[in-house]
Amino acid sequence: KAGVTQTPRYLIKTRGQQVTLSCSPISGHRSVSWYQQTPGQGLQFLFEYFSETQRNKGNFPGRFSGRQFSNSRSEMNVSTLELGDSALYLCASTPDRGKRGYTFGSGTRLTVV
Amino acid sequence: AQRVTQPEKLLSVFKGAPVELKCNYSYSGSPELFWYVQYSRQRLQLLLRHISRESIKGFTADLNKGETSFHLKKPFAQEEDSAMYYCAYNQAGTALIFGKGTTLSVSS
């Protein structure tokens, strides 16, 4: 069974640009959530999607957005990039409201210069 | 504010010593709590769920509602246990709220 797949693995962008990250969940998992990991703030929840609907959102500015497609694949977009957006962005999926835990991808390392 | 607290940033022990990684939470009701582990250059992975009361790689964690704690314990640490450990709360079945994490370093 394939795990959670995130593409690309690495990205370097310039301040002011926008970026789109992709996540393919485990087959059969309909919930996809996104997290930002930084050395200073640790792991912070961005948002969660289920059946193409955003059900929960963390405390991030509107520059961070996402969506989910009918096949459960999800994308995350960050517009007007800032240096502070440099982080590892993790995607996780679960079939059952997380009761058995969430499975994480390897992440996309975004560097903003 | 609702939060998960891991008071220690770093815990250093010798091989064979007991380990206890502390986690406290401030949520009310019946929490769903987890421990996740991130080994060097590997993805974040689930270690334990409080609901299953299992033992994985010799680690156990007991939910103490009176003390609002979910500490992770292992009687005899191994060098391969060296990693970053995160305590997490399942919020509304849609999000994991993580503590800041504790780095466990086991030396021989």
Short mmCIF file of C-alpha atoms in Angstrom, two decimals, chain A residues 3-4 33 35 37 40-43 45 48 55-56 90 97-102 104-106, chain B residues 32 34 36 38 43-46 49 51 84 86 90-100:
data_model
loop_
_atom_site.label_atom_id
_atom_site.label_comp_id
_atom_site.label_asym_id
_atom_site.label_seq_id
_atom_site.Cartn_x
_atom_site.Cartn_y
_atom_site.Cartn_z
CA GLY A 3 2.08 5.86 1.67
CA VAL A 4 1.33 9.56 1.66
CA SER A 33 -4.44 17.76 6.71
CA TYR A 35 1.17 21.14 8.87
CA GLN A 37 7.23 22.46 10.73
CA GLY A 40 11.19 27.73 16.29
CA GLN A 41 7.48 26.94 16.26
CA GLY A 42 7.54 23.17 15.86
CA LEU A 43 4.57 21.52 14.16
CA PHE A 45 -1.73 22.80 12.00
CA GLU A 48 -7.87 19.92 7.01
CA ARG A 55 -13.47 21.32 8.01
CA ASN A 56 -10.85 22.93 10.20
CA LEU A 90 3.86 18.09 5.95
CA ARG A 97 -11.25 11.09 12.03
CA GLY A 98 -7.79 10.26 13.31
CA LYS A 99 -8.78 7.74 15.96
CA ARG A 100 -6.14 5.32 14.73
CA GLY A 101 -3.71 8.12 14.05
CA TYR A 102 -2.60 10.08 11.03
CA PHE A 104 2.43 11.58 7.35
CA GLY A 105 4.26 12.19 4.13
CA SER A 106 7.96 13.05 3.89
CA GLU B 32 -7.57 11.49 22.08
CA PHE B 34 -0.90 10.23 20.62
CA TYR B 36 4.67 10.54 17.38
CA GLN B 38 10.70 11.44 14.13
CA ARG B 43 9.18 10.99 8.28
CA LEU B 44 7.02 11.59 11.32
CA GLN B 45 5.44 8.33 12.41
CA LEU B 46 2.88 7.22 14.94
CA ARG B 49 -2.30 5.86 20.77
CA ILE B 51 -6.92 4.48 23.19
CA MET B 84 12.45 13.70 18.42
CA TYR B 86 6.00 14.70 19.90
CA ASN B 90 -6.63 14.96 18.12
CA GLN B 91 -8.80 18.06 17.90
CA ALA B 92 -12.36 17.40 16.74
CA GLY B 93 -11.17 14.46 14.68
CA THR B 94 -9.78 16.84 12.08
CA ALA B 95 -6.42 18.10 13.32
CA LEU B 96 -3.44 17.15 15.42
CA ILE B 97 -2.29 19.75 17.91
CA PHE B 98 1.34 19.06 18.76
CA GLY B 99 3.54 19.87 21.68
CA LYS B 100 6.91 21.48 20.94
#
